[in-house]
Coordinates of C-alpha atoms in Angstrom, one line a residue:
X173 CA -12.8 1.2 1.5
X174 CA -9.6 -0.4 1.7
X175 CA -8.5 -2.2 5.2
X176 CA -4.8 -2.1 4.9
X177 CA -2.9 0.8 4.9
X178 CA 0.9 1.4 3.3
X179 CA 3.1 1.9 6.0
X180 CA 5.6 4.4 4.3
X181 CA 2.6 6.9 2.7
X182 CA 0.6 6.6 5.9
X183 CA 3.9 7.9 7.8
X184 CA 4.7 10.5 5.5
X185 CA 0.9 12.1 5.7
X186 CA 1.1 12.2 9.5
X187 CA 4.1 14.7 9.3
X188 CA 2.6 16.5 6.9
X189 CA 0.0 16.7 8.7
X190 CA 2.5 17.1 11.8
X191 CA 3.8 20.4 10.1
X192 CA 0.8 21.7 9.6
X193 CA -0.6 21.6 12.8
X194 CA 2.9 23.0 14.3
X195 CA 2.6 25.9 11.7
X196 CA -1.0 26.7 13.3
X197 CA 1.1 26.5 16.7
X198 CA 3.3 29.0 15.8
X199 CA 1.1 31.0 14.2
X200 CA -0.8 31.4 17.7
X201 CA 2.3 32.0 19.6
X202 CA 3.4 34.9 17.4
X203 CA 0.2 36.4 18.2
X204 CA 0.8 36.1 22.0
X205 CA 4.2 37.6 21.0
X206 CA 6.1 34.3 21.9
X207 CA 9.0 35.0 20.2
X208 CA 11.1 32.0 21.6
X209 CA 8.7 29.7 21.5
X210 CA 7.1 30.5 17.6
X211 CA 10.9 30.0 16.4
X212 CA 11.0 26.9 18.2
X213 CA 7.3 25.5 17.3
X214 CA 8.4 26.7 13.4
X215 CA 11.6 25.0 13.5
X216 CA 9.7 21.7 14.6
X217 CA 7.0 22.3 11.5
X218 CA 10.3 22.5 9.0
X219 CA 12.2 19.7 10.5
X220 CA 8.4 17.6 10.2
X221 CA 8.3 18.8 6.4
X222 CA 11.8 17.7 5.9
X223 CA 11.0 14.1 7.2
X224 CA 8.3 14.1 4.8
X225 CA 9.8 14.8 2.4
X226 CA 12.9 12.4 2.8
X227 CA 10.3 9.7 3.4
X228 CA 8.3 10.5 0.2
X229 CA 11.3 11.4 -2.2
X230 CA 13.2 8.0 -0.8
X231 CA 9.7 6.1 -1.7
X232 CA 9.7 7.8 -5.2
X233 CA 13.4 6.9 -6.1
X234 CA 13.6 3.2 -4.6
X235 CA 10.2 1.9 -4.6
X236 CA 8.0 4.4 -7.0
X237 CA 4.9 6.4 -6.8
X238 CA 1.6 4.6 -6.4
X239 CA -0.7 4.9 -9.4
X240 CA -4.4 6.1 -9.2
X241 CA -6.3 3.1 -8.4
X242 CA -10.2 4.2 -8.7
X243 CA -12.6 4.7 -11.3
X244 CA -11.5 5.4 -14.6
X245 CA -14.0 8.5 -14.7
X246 CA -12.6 10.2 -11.8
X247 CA -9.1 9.8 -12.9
X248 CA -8.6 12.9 -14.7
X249 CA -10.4 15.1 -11.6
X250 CA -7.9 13.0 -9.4
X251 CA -4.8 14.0 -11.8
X252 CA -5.8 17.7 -11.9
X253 CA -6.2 17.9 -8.2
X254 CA -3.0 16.1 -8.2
X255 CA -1.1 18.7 -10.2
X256 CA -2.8 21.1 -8.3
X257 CA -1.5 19.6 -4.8
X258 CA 2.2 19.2 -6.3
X259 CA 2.2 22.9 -7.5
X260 CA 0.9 24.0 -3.9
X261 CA 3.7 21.7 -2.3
X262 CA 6.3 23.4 -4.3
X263 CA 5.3 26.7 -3.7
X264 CA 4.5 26.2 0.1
X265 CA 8.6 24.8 0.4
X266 CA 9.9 27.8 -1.5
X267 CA 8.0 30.0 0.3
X268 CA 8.6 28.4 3.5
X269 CA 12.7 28.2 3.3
X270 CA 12.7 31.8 2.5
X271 CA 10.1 32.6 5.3
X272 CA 12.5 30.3 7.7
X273 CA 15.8 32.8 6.3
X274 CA 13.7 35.8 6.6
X275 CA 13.0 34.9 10.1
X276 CA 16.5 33.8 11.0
X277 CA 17.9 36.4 9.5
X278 CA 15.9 38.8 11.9
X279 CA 14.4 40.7 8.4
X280 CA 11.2 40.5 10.6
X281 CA 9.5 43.3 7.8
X282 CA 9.7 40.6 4.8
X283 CA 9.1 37.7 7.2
X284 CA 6.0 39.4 8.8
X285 CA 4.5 39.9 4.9
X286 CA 5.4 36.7 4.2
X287 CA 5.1 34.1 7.1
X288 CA 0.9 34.3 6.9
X289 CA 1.0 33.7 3.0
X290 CA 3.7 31.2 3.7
X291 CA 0.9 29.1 6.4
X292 CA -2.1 29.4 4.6
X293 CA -0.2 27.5 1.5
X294 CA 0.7 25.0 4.0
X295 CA -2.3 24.3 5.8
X296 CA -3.7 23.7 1.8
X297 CA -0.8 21.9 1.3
X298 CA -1.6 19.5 3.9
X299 CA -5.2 19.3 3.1
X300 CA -4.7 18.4 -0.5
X301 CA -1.8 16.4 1.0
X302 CA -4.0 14.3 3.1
X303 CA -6.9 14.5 0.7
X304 CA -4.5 12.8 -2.1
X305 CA -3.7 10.3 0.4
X306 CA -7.3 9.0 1.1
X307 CA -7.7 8.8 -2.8
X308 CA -4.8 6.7 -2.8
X309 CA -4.9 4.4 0.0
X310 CA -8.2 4.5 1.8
X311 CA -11.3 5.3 -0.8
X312 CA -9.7 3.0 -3.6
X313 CA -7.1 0.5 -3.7
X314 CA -3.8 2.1 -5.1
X315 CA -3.2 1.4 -8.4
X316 CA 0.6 -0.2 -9.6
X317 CA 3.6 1.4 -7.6
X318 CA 5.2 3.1 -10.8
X319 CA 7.6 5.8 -12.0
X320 CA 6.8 9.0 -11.3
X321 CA 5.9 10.1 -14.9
X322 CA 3.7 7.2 -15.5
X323 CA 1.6 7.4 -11.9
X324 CA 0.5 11.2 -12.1
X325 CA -0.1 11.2 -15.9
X326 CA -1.0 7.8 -17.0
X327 CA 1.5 6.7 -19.5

């Protein structure tokens, strides 16, 4: 287990983590029909995403991505649940800028359908976010910081 923890991923995971929690916020207060205070609890959960990802792209472009670090035998369960976790990422921010349009927009049908799918792809988001994370940091030492290419697929 490692002792010391990298400042910049260890910030970035507690917005994440941040967003997902306000997402589950919202989520209640749209149930109590809380109109006000869901848009305001959502808008926190997207500005929380957003300083995520400003942290983690501006890590990746001036520092690089931190390689796997464990066993050599888990590597390729680590890279699939990788992928996996990127893919969920991806589709979580598309889905959650259109929900945040729909909802803005007042197009309340579409945003209704959507917002539900939109937080469950978070909240796994986040938990693969934060499951990545203690792969990375806390379970095993973090392998070399690298280019992107190189840390998720080896070469």
């Amino acid at each position: 287990m490692n002792t010391s923890l990298p400042i910049l991923p260890t910030i970035s995971t507690s917005f994440i983590v941040l967003s997902a929690i306000l997402v589950a916020i919202g989520w209640y207060l749209i149930k109590q029909r809380n109109i006000e205070a869901h848009m305001r609890v959502m808008f926190g959960a997207a500005i929380a995403a957003i300083i995520f990802f400003i942290i983690y792209a501006s890590r990746t472009i001036f520092i690089g991505n931190t390689a796997f670090g464990g066993p050599d035998e888990i590597k390729i369960y680590y890279t699939v649940f990788l992928v996996f976790h990127i893919t969920l990422a991806t589709v979580g921010a598309v889905l959650g800028i259109i929900s945040l349009i729909t909802g803005y927009k007042k197009n309340y049908q579409k945003h209704r359908k959507l917002g539900p799918i939109t937080s469950i792809v978070w909240f796994f988001t986040a938990i693969t976010g934060v499951a990545v994370y203690l792969l990375l940091y806390v379970f095993y030492h973090g392998g070399e910081t690298t280019s992107v290419i190189k840390a998720i697929l080896g070469f």
